[in-house]
mmCIF file of C-alpha atoms in Angstrom:
data_model
loop_
_atom_site.group_PDB
_atom_site.id
_atom_site.type_symbol
_atom_site.label_atom_id
_atom_site.label_comp_id
_atom_site.label_asym_id
_atom_site.label_seq_id
_atom_site.Cartn_x
_atom_site.Cartn_y
_atom_site.Cartn_z
ATOM 1 C CA MET A 1 9.813 -0.154 70.000
ATOM 2 C CA ARG A 2 7.071 -2.287 68.766
ATOM 3 C CA LYS A 3 5.733 1.216 67.383
ATOM 4 C CA LEU A 4 8.887 2.455 65.652
ATOM 5 C CA LEU A 5 9.048 -1.210 63.813
ATOM 6 C CA ILE A 6 5.423 -0.476 62.846
ATOM 7 C CA LEU A 7 6.031 3.300 61.773
ATOM 8 C CA PHE A 8 9.271 2.446 59.984
ATOM 9 C CA SER A 9 7.429 -0.581 58.277
ATOM 10 C CA VAL A 10 4.620 1.771 57.120
ATOM 11 C CA LEU A 11 7.265 4.253 55.863
ATOM 12 C CA ILE A 12 8.712 1.655 53.841
ATOM 13 C CA PHE A 13 5.750 0.169 52.656
ATOM 14 C CA SER A 14 5.007 3.609 51.575
ATOM 15 C CA LEU A 15 8.191 4.438 49.642
ATOM 16 C CA SER A 16 8.006 1.440 47.895
ATOM 17 C CA LEU A 17 4.130 2.212 46.222
ATOM 18 C CA ALA A 18 5.585 5.958 45.627
ATOM 19 C CA ALA A 19 8.749 4.085 43.592
ATOM 20 C CA GLN A 20 6.059 1.936 41.514
ATOM 21 C CA HIS A 21 3.755 4.916 41.070
ATOM 22 C CA LYS A 22 6.928 6.773 39.819
ATOM 23 C CA GLU A 23 7.769 4.295 37.347
ATOM 24 C CA SER A 24 4.621 3.856 36.118
ATOM 25 C CA GLU A 25 4.124 7.027 35.891
ATOM 26 C CA SER A 26 7.467 7.521 33.847
ATOM 27 C CA ILE A 27 6.290 4.667 31.481
ATOM 28 C CA LEU A 28 3.256 6.683 30.518
ATOM 29 C CA ASP A 29 5.173 9.707 29.841
ATOM 30 C CA LYS A 30 8.132 8.129 27.426
ATOM 31 C CA LEU A 31 4.620 6.766 25.789
ATOM 32 C CA ILE A 32 2.692 9.958 25.487
ATOM 33 C CA TRP A 33 5.448 12.265 25.188
ATOM 34 C CA ASP A 34 8.807 10.033 23.438
ATOM 35 C CA ASP A 35 8.216 10.014 19.647
ATOM 36 C CA GLU A 36 10.248 7.125 19.417
ATOM 37 C CA MET A 37 7.830 5.130 21.182
ATOM 38 C CA LEU A 38 4.458 6.681 19.602
ATOM 39 C CA ASN A 39 3.500 8.540 16.858
ATOM 40 C CA ILE A 40 0.161 9.335 15.658
ATOM 41 C CA MET A 41 -0.267 11.091 12.595
ATOM 42 C CA LEU A 42 -4.066 11.535 10.077
ATOM 43 C CA ASP A 43 -3.668 11.223 6.830
ATOM 44 C CA THR A 44 -6.234 13.211 4.523
ATOM 45 C CA ARG A 45 -6.722 13.891 0.878
ATOM 46 C CA VAL A 46 -9.784 15.620 -0.259
ATOM 47 C CA ASP A 47 -10.297 16.000 -3.805
ATOM 48 C CA PHE A 48 -13.041 17.335 -6.482
ATOM 49 C CA GLN A 49 -12.870 15.306 -9.277
ATOM 50 C CA THR A 50 -14.628 15.414 -12.980
ATOM 51 C CA THR A 51 -14.775 12.446 -14.886
ATOM 52 C CA ILE A 52 -15.646 12.411 -19.091
ATOM 53 C CA GLN A 53 -16.534 9.104 -20.415
ATOM 54 C CA ASN A 54 -16.906 8.937 -24.554
ATOM 55 C CA GLY A 55 -17.832 12.985 -24.341
ATOM 56 C CA ASP A 56 -20.516 13.044 -22.115
ATOM 57 C CA LEU A 57 -19.954 14.310 -18.103
ATOM 58 C CA ASP A 58 -20.154 11.328 -16.277
ATOM 59 C CA GLN A 59 -18.937 12.231 -12.292
ATOM 60 C CA ALA A 60 -18.407 15.788 -10.976
ATOM 61 C CA SER A 61 -17.884 15.550 -6.945
ATOM 62 C CA PHE A 62 -16.125 16.670 -4.157
ATOM 63 C CA ARG A 63 -14.542 13.285 -2.622
ATOM 64 C CA GLY A 64 -12.832 11.989 0.660
ATOM 65 C CA GLN A 65 -10.055 9.879 -1.633
ATOM 66 C CA THR A 66 -7.892 9.651 1.818
ATOM 67 C CA PHE A 67 -8.671 9.657 5.338
ATOM 68 C CA ARG A 68 -6.255 6.855 7.627
ATOM 69 C CA LEU A 69 -4.856 6.887 11.442
ATOM 70 C CA TRP A 70 -1.205 6.040 11.791
ATOM 71 C CA LEU A 71 0.351 4.889 14.576
ATOM 72 C CA VAL A 72 3.802 4.297 14.258
ATOM 73 C CA GLY A 73 6.661 3.849 17.297
ATOM 74 C CA GLU A 74 9.514 1.947 18.352
ATOM 75 C CA ILE A 75 8.858 0.357 21.992
ATOM 76 C CA ILE A 76 12.546 -0.582 22.441
ATOM 77 C CA PRO A 77 15.685 -0.625 20.104
ATOM 78 C CA GLY A 78 15.014 -3.244 17.163
ATOM 79 C CA LEU A 79 11.088 -3.938 18.615
ATOM 80 C CA ARG A 80 8.830 -1.588 16.149
ATOM 81 C CA TYR A 81 5.022 -1.633 15.499
ATOM 82 C CA ARG A 82 2.770 0.352 12.812
ATOM 83 C CA ILE A 83 -1.289 0.222 12.548
ATOM 84 C CA ARG A 84 -2.650 1.949 9.893
ATOM 85 C CA HIS A 85 -6.848 2.114 9.691
ATOM 86 C CA ARG A 86 -9.281 3.692 7.415
ATOM 87 C CA PHE A 87 -12.208 5.600 7.974
ATOM 88 C CA ASN A 88 -13.307 5.891 4.473
ATOM 89 C CA LYS A 89 -13.935 1.714 3.647
ATOM 90 C CA PRO A 90 -16.411 -0.231 5.003
ATOM 91 C CA GLN A 91 -15.304 -1.858 8.704
ATOM 92 C CA THR A 92 -16.148 -5.436 7.253
ATOM 93 C CA PRO A 93 -14.599 -8.393 9.694
ATOM 94 C CA LEU A 94 -12.443 -10.633 7.537
ATOM 95 C CA ILE A 95 -13.137 -13.841 9.253
ATOM 96 C CA ARG A 96 -9.916 -15.634 8.539
ATOM 97 C CA ASP A 97 -7.607 -13.192 10.099
ATOM 98 C CA ASN A 98 -10.241 -11.471 12.437
ATOM 99 C CA TYR A 99 -9.283 -7.522 10.981
ATOM 100 C CA SER A 100 -11.587 -5.457 9.843
ATOM 101 C CA SER A 101 -10.734 -5.025 6.166
ATOM 102 C CA ALA A 102 -10.252 -1.205 6.932
ATOM 103 C CA THR A 103 -7.192 -2.368 9.033
ATOM 104 C CA ASP A 104 -4.266 -1.897 6.433
ATOM 105 C CA GLN A 105 -1.511 -2.585 8.623
ATOM 106 C CA ALA A 106 -1.116 -4.007 12.221
ATOM 107 C CA TRP A 107 2.334 -5.598 12.448
ATOM 108 C CA LEU A 108 5.308 -5.648 14.974
ATOM 109 C CA ALA A 109 9.136 -5.770 13.626
ATOM 110 C CA PHE A 110 11.879 -7.450 15.162
ATOM 111 C CA ASP A 111 15.247 -7.196 14.860
ATOM 112 C CA ILE A 112 17.705 -9.801 15.217
ATOM 113 C CA GLY A 113 21.023 -8.145 14.990
ATOM 114 C CA LYS A 114 21.620 -5.389 12.261
ATOM 115 C CA LYS A 115 20.820 -7.801 9.012
ATOM 116 C CA TRP A 116 17.639 -9.778 9.749
ATOM 117 C CA THR A 117 14.380 -8.403 10.649
ATOM 118 C CA ILE A 118 10.945 -10.796 11.303
ATOM 119 C CA THR A 119 7.754 -8.738 10.542
ATOM 120 C CA ALA A 120 4.429 -10.821 12.084
ATOM 121 C CA GLY A 121 1.095 -9.227 11.552
ATOM 122 C CA LYS A 122 -1.126 -7.646 8.661
ATOM 123 C CA GLN A 123 0.945 -6.043 6.931
ATOM 124 C CA SER A 124 1.691 -5.237 2.940
ATOM 125 C CA MET A 125 1.730 -8.166 0.607
ATOM 126 C CA GLN A 126 5.675 -8.234 -0.821
ATOM 127 C CA LEU A 127 5.071 -7.677 -4.175
ATOM 128 C CA GLY A 128 7.498 -5.580 -6.661
ATOM 129 C CA THR A 129 7.251 -2.518 -8.864
ATOM 130 C CA PHE A 130 7.527 0.791 -7.704
ATOM 131 C CA GLU A 131 3.764 1.903 -8.082
ATOM 132 C CA TYR A 132 2.737 -1.105 -5.646
ATOM 133 C CA ASP A 133 5.003 0.650 -2.737
ATOM 134 C CA TYR A 134 3.348 4.407 -3.115
ATOM 135 C CA ASN A 135 0.963 5.426 -0.564
ATOM 136 C CA GLY A 136 -2.723 5.355 -2.048
ATOM 137 C CA ALA A 137 -2.918 9.090 -1.746
ATOM 138 C CA ASP A 138 0.276 9.682 -3.950
ATOM 139 C CA ILE A 139 -1.672 8.022 -7.040
ATOM 140 C CA TYR A 140 -3.988 9.755 -9.760
ATOM 141 C CA GLN A 141 -3.724 7.112 -12.402
ATOM 142 C CA SER A 142 -2.911 3.293 -11.571
ATOM 143 C CA THR A 143 -2.645 0.477 -13.538
ATOM 144 C CA MET A 144 -5.106 -2.145 -13.908
ATOM 145 C CA VAL A 145 -2.872 -4.535 -11.460
ATOM 146 C CA ASN A 146 -2.306 -2.380 -9.251
ATOM 147 C CA GLY A 147 -5.689 -0.856 -8.953
ATOM 148 C CA ASP A 148 -8.073 -3.926 -7.697
ATOM 149 C CA ILE A 149 -4.846 -6.697 -6.366
ATOM 150 C CA ASP A 150 -5.524 -7.374 -2.866
ATOM 151 C CA MET A 151 -2.836 -5.553 -0.786
ATOM 152 C CA TYR A 152 -2.517 -6.354 2.775
ATOM 153 C CA LYS A 153 -2.973 -9.821 4.487
ATOM 154 C CA THR A 154 -1.787 -11.415 8.106
ATOM 155 C CA GLY A 155 1.332 -13.656 8.168
ATOM 156 C CA VAL A 156 4.802 -13.530 8.340
ATOM 157 C CA ASN A 157 8.259 -11.828 6.834
ATOM 158 C CA VAL A 158 11.420 -12.441 6.849
ATOM 159 C CA ALA A 159 14.042 -9.817 5.658
ATOM 160 C CA TYR A 160 17.908 -10.322 5.229
ATOM 161 C CA LYS A 161 19.932 -6.840 4.768
ATOM 162 C CA PHE A 162 23.057 -6.973 3.440
ATOM 163 C CA ALA A 163 25.519 -4.399 0.986
ATOM 164 C CA GLY A 164 22.394 -1.968 0.699
ATOM 165 C CA GLN A 165 19.930 -5.254 -0.451
ATOM 166 C CA LYS A 166 17.190 -6.068 0.650
ATOM 167 C CA ILE A 167 15.593 -9.588 0.435
ATOM 168 C CA ASN A 168 11.965 -10.237 1.687
ATOM 169 C CA LEU A 169 10.663 -13.533 2.377
ATOM 170 C CA GLN A 170 7.095 -13.526 3.243
ATOM 171 C CA VAL A 171 4.039 -15.840 3.945
ATOM 172 C CA VAL A 172 0.830 -14.858 4.192
ATOM 173 C CA ASN A 173 -3.047 -15.676 4.202
ATOM 174 C CA SER A 174 -4.380 -15.991 0.517
ATOM 175 C CA ASP A 175 -7.822 -15.816 1.131
ATOM 176 C CA ALA A 176 -8.915 -13.113 -1.909
ATOM 177 C CA PRO A 177 -11.555 -14.491 -4.078
ATOM 178 C CA GLN A 178 -9.289 -13.294 -7.221
ATOM 179 C CA PHE A 179 -6.921 -16.426 -6.173
ATOM 180 C CA ALA A 180 -8.070 -18.855 -3.809
ATOM 181 C CA SER A 181 -11.021 -21.030 -4.722
ATOM 182 C CA GLU A 182 -14.112 -20.858 -2.577
ATOM 183 C CA GLU A 183 -13.512 -24.192 -1.212
ATOM 184 C CA TYR A 184 -9.958 -23.788 -0.416
ATOM 185 C CA LYS A 185 -10.270 -20.047 1.077
ATOM 186 C CA ASN A 186 -9.987 -20.792 4.221
ATOM 187 C CA LYS A 187 -6.634 -23.130 4.135
ATOM 188 C CA ALA A 188 -5.006 -21.231 1.120
ATOM 189 C CA PHE A 189 -1.522 -19.598 1.774
ATOM 190 C CA ALA A 190 0.774 -17.067 -0.477
ATOM 191 C CA ILE A 191 4.306 -17.234 -0.511
ATOM 192 C CA ASN A 192 6.406 -13.916 -1.903
ATOM 193 C CA VAL A 193 9.891 -13.112 -2.618
ATOM 194 C CA LEU A 194 10.984 -9.740 -2.851
ATOM 195 C CA TRP A 195 14.454 -7.862 -4.242
ATOM 196 C CA GLU A 196 14.756 -4.116 -2.716
ATOM 197 C CA GLY A 197 18.222 -3.010 -4.255
ATOM 198 C CA SER A 198 20.356 -0.607 -4.324
ATOM 199 C CA LEU A 199 23.034 0.313 -6.471
ATOM 200 C CA PHE A 200 25.858 2.076 -7.648
ATOM 201 C CA ASN A 201 24.724 4.321 -4.298
ATOM 202 C CA GLY A 202 21.009 4.402 -4.935
ATOM 203 C CA VAL A 203 21.432 6.008 -8.659
ATOM 204 C CA LEU A 204 19.414 2.390 -9.431
ATOM 205 C CA LYS A 205 16.907 0.796 -7.485
ATOM 206 C CA THR A 206 14.812 -2.321 -7.869
ATOM 207 C CA ARG A 207 11.531 -3.879 -6.514
ATOM 208 C CA TRP A 208 11.742 -7.101 -8.323
ATOM 209 C CA GLY A 209 9.861 -9.883 -7.221
ATOM 210 C CA TYR A 210 7.740 -13.485 -7.616
ATOM 211 C CA GLY A 211 4.677 -14.529 -5.771
ATOM 212 C CA ALA A 212 2.657 -17.572 -5.647
ATOM 213 C CA PHE A 213 -0.833 -17.493 -4.280
ATOM 214 C CA GLN A 214 -2.520 -20.758 -3.364
ATOM 215 C CA HIS A 215 -5.857 -21.446 -5.243
ATOM 216 C CA SER A 216 -6.793 -25.381 -4.377
ATOM 217 C CA LYS A 217 -4.623 -28.179 -2.727
ATOM 218 C CA THR A 218 -2.152 -28.606 -5.893
ATOM 219 C CA LYS A 219 -2.439 -25.356 -7.808
ATOM 220 C CA PHE A 220 -1.437 -22.013 -7.597
ATOM 221 C CA TYR A 221 -1.273 -18.983 -9.501
ATOM 222 C CA HIS A 222 1.739 -16.868 -10.023
ATOM 223 C CA TRP A 223 2.738 -13.673 -10.350
ATOM 224 C CA LEU A 224 6.200 -12.005 -11.745
ATOM 225 C CA THR A 225 6.308 -8.161 -10.574
ATOM 226 C CA ALA A 226 9.334 -5.414 -11.672
ATOM 227 C CA GLY A 227 10.040 -2.098 -10.903
ATOM 228 C CA THR A 228 13.335 -0.378 -11.555
ATOM 229 C CA GLN A 229 13.937 3.041 -10.583
ATOM 230 C CA LEU A 230 16.526 5.318 -12.090
ATOM 231 C CA ASN A 231 17.589 8.289 -9.941
ATOM 232 C CA ILE A 232 19.706 11.188 -11.195
ATOM 233 C CA ARG A 233 19.946 14.374 -9.009
ATOM 234 C CA LYS A 234 16.040 15.646 -9.069
ATOM 235 C CA PHE A 235 14.717 13.364 -11.924
ATOM 236 C CA THR A 236 13.587 9.928 -11.316
ATOM 237 C CA ALA A 237 12.271 7.314 -13.734
ATOM 238 C CA GLU A 238 10.166 4.108 -12.615
ATOM 239 C CA LEU A 239 9.466 1.362 -15.418
ATOM 240 C CA ASP A 240 7.060 -1.163 -13.471
ATOM 241 C CA TYR A 241 5.742 -4.247 -14.929
ATOM 242 C CA PHE A 242 3.134 -6.538 -13.242
ATOM 243 C CA LEU A 243 2.127 -10.410 -14.958
ATOM 244 C CA GLY A 244 0.228 -13.197 -13.377
ATOM 245 C CA ASN A 245 -3.150 -15.239 -12.908
ATOM 246 C CA ARG A 246 -6.246 -14.436 -11.090
ATOM 247 C CA ASN A 247 -10.070 -14.668 -11.224
ATOM 248 C CA MET A 248 -11.696 -11.867 -11.922
ATOM 249 C CA ASP A 249 -15.359 -10.566 -12.636
ATOM 250 C CA TYR A 250 -15.069 -7.742 -15.488
ATOM 251 C CA SER A 251 -18.801 -7.730 -16.165
ATOM 252 C CA SER A 252 -19.057 -4.139 -15.845
ATOM 253 C CA ILE A 253 -15.969 -3.285 -17.874
ATOM 254 C CA VAL A 254 -17.920 -5.408 -20.869
ATOM 255 C CA SER A 255 -21.376 -4.787 -19.946
ATOM 256 C CA ASP A 256 -22.173 -8.401 -19.315
ATOM 257 C CA ASP A 257 -24.147 -8.742 -16.420
ATOM 258 C CA GLU A 258 -23.931 -12.704 -16.671
ATOM 259 C CA LEU A 259 -19.839 -12.912 -17.221
ATOM 260 C CA GLY A 260 -19.247 -13.734 -13.715
ATOM 261 C CA SER A 261 -15.695 -14.503 -12.327
ATOM 262 C CA ARG A 262 -13.345 -15.474 -15.397
ATOM 263 C CA TYR A 263 -9.734 -16.902 -15.272
ATOM 264 C CA VAL A 264 -7.452 -14.430 -16.671
ATOM 265 C CA ARG A 265 -3.863 -13.432 -17.539
ATOM 266 C CA ASP A 266 -3.848 -9.878 -16.241
ATOM 267 C CA GLN A 267 -0.392 -7.643 -17.254
ATOM 268 C CA SER A 268 0.325 -4.140 -16.656
ATOM 269 C CA LEU A 269 3.284 -1.434 -17.548
ATOM 270 C CA ALA A 270 4.123 1.847 -15.936
ATOM 271 C CA LEU A 271 6.796 4.567 -17.033
ATOM 272 C CA ASN A 272 6.530 6.929 -14.422
ATOM 273 C CA LEU A 273 8.648 10.430 -14.893
ATOM 274 C CA LYS A 274 9.249 12.682 -11.960
ATOM 275 C CA TYR A 275 10.839 16.196 -11.635
ATOM 276 C CA ASN A 276 11.746 17.432 -7.906
ATOM 277 C CA SER A 277 12.560 21.048 -7.719
ATOM 278 C CA GLY A 278 11.596 21.156 -4.091
ATOM 279 C CA LYS A 279 7.953 23.255 -3.783
ATOM 280 C CA TRP A 280 6.978 22.249 -7.291
ATOM 281 C CA ARG A 281 6.808 18.627 -8.327
ATOM 282 C CA PRO A 282 5.512 18.122 -11.877
ATOM 283 C CA PHE A 283 5.372 14.474 -13.568
ATOM 284 C CA LEU A 284 4.315 12.335 -16.421
ATOM 285 C CA LYS A 285 3.124 8.451 -16.642
ATOM 286 C CA GLY A 286 2.036 6.451 -18.937
ATOM 287 C CA THR A 287 0.240 3.157 -18.399
ATOM 288 C CA TRP A 288 -0.437 -0.143 -20.801
ATOM 289 C CA ASN A 289 -2.545 -2.807 -19.631
ATOM 290 C CA GLN A 290 -4.026 -6.162 -21.321
ATOM 291 C CA ARG A 291 -6.677 -8.564 -19.612
ATOM 292 C CA HIS A 292 -6.377 -12.385 -21.368
ATOM 293 C CA ASP A 293 -9.350 -14.450 -21.351
ATOM 294 C CA LYS A 294 -7.844 -18.078 -20.694
ATOM 295 C CA GLU A 295 -11.335 -19.699 -20.861
ATOM 296 C CA PHE A 296 -12.418 -17.928 -23.851
ATOM 297 C CA GLY A 297 -8.591 -18.188 -25.032
ATOM 298 C CA SER A 298 -8.098 -14.598 -26.461
ATOM 299 C CA ASN A 299 -7.379 -11.432 -24.965
ATOM 300 C CA ALA A 300 -10.741 -9.487 -23.643
ATOM 301 C CA TYR A 301 -9.419 -5.808 -24.143
ATOM 302 C CA GLU A 302 -6.201 -3.583 -23.660
ATOM 303 C CA SER A 303 -5.993 -0.285 -22.382
ATOM 304 C CA MET A 304 -3.333 2.799 -22.739
ATOM 305 C CA GLY A 305 -3.345 5.819 -20.348
ATOM 306 C CA ILE A 306 -1.326 8.829 -20.033
ATOM 307 C CA GLN A 307 -1.236 11.077 -16.792
ATOM 308 C CA ALA A 308 -0.004 14.790 -16.689
ATOM 309 C CA ALA A 309 0.185 16.080 -12.557
ATOM 310 C CA VAL A 310 2.080 18.820 -10.577
ATOM 311 C CA GLU A 311 2.213 18.747 -6.979
ATOM 312 C CA TRP A 312 3.000 22.385 -4.565
ATOM 313 C CA TYR A 313 4.221 22.149 -1.361
ATOM 314 C CA PRO A 314 4.399 25.833 -0.483
ATOM 315 C CA PHE A 315 5.204 25.302 3.329
ATOM 316 C CA THR A 316 8.552 24.385 4.675
ATOM 317 C CA LYS A 317 8.241 24.365 8.790
ATOM 318 C CA LEU A 318 8.094 21.406 10.309
ATOM 319 C CA LEU A 319 4.447 20.390 11.201
ATOM 320 C CA VAL A 320 3.338 21.361 7.642
ATOM 321 C CA LYS A 321 6.002 20.807 5.451
ATOM 322 C CA ASP A 322 3.924 17.504 4.128
ATOM 323 C CA LEU A 323 0.804 19.600 3.024
ATOM 324 C CA ARG A 324 0.400 19.649 -0.739
ATOM 325 C CA PHE A 325 -1.728 21.136 -3.316
ATOM 326 C CA HIS A 326 -2.452 18.538 -6.517
ATOM 327 C CA LEU A 327 -3.554 19.032 -10.158
ATOM 328 C CA ALA A 328 -4.032 15.834 -12.819
ATOM 329 C CA TYR A 329 -5.039 15.229 -15.862
ATOM 330 C CA THR A 330 -5.617 11.794 -17.279
ATOM 331 C CA PHE A 331 -6.672 10.278 -20.170
ATOM 332 C CA GLU A 332 -7.400 6.357 -21.060
ATOM 333 C CA SER A 333 -8.782 4.315 -24.103
ATOM 334 C CA THR A 334 -9.820 0.674 -23.862
ATOM 335 C CA HIS A 335 -10.121 -1.047 -26.974
ATOM 336 C CA PHE A 336 -11.831 -4.614 -26.486
ATOM 337 C CA GLN A 337 -11.036 -7.552 -28.413
ATOM 338 C CA GLY A 338 -11.545 -11.302 -29.191
ATOM 339 C CA GLU A 339 -15.225 -12.167 -27.558
ATOM 340 C CA PHE A 340 -15.759 -8.345 -26.702
ATOM 341 C CA ASN A 341 -14.506 -7.008 -30.544
ATOM 342 C CA HIS A 342 -17.851 -5.814 -31.073
ATOM 343 C CA LEU A 343 -17.998 -3.287 -28.658
ATOM 344 C CA ASN A 344 -17.241 0.658 -28.882
ATOM 345 C CA ASN A 345 -14.114 1.474 -27.258
ATOM 346 C CA ILE A 346 -14.082 3.669 -24.242
ATOM 347 C CA ASP A 347 -12.361 6.843 -23.768
ATOM 348 C CA LYS A 348 -12.279 8.561 -19.887
ATOM 349 C CA HIS A 349 -10.943 11.772 -19.263
ATOM 350 C CA LEU A 350 -10.169 12.536 -15.633
ATOM 351 C CA ILE A 351 -9.312 15.995 -13.898
ATOM 352 C CA ILE A 352 -8.433 16.192 -10.071
ATOM 353 C CA ALA A 353 -8.054 18.990 -8.353
ATOM 354 C CA GLY A 354 -7.415 18.494 -4.491
ATOM 355 C CA THR A 355 -5.131 18.742 -1.090
ATOM 356 C CA ARG A 356 -3.411 16.099 0.668
ATOM 357 C CA TRP A 357 -1.956 16.283 4.196
ATOM 358 C CA LEU A 358 -0.120 13.485 5.997
ATOM 359 C CA PHE A 359 0.443 15.594 9.529
ATOM 360 C CA LYS A 360 1.500 14.396 13.047
ATOM 361 C CA VAL A 361 -0.826 15.055 15.530
ATOM 362 C CA LYS A 362 1.060 13.569 18.402
#
């Protein structure tokens, strides 16, 4: 009888271990095979770029414009995550938040019911305009502000959804030199409010935002960002506007090595016209930028640009539907003013030909 009890105990223990192993195997299988829990994607763009400045060839080269790894998934209903890391950017650690500067995003999002979502971790700042919301691999000519604003910060965002609208309230670290003073950078924060709107069944969409970036204990730099999108069948028009204050060193633009960081008011405007015919997607974009040096009390320069581009998506199969080829021409003219009105204007032509593929590895 005793031997029978021992044998029965061993059998029960073995079955318990087997069940635990099976459960563990099941979780692993879900992580590996279930696309809801884990998607692995590579985002790559390679270009041949030619730059001509004031009539002289300035650059001609092949460039790896984008090379990023995405990890995206939903662990359980209402609990999502995203990790996005760049391989063609220096892996410089950011001391305050302990993330590499090459890690754009590393966040968890928690849905609370159907209307509320809380996102915690490193994330995109909740700024307005549609240009800001684009993947960088889809931009050939950027406005001045969108091209050099600090985009990714660690913090918390609370989103409320109602009647097709979404209101975001975000608090993140604000330690970039363009916003926080050297003495206050380890304790400065930014507050952003963004309205992502959809009106008339998506015909009119908005990305209007306001941000306050802490510079010191009592001083904030304020930003207004407004993007309005019109969608009529295959045609899309986007009008974007940025306006705000920050500290910038623009010595390389005005050829003054002793200029240093300056207190400026920057504003940018962009009009983007796009047509989606399926495989072929042409678009035109115009930009205007102005930098006002608040210490000089005058404008430093203005620039105007135009872009003509076409993208071709030749494949329809799921695995390669996002593979495209693109050709773009951009022109930008910079006119110096105020303290720098003695400088000659800069006319810059850029020709881009390349390919981009956001493809699913798993």
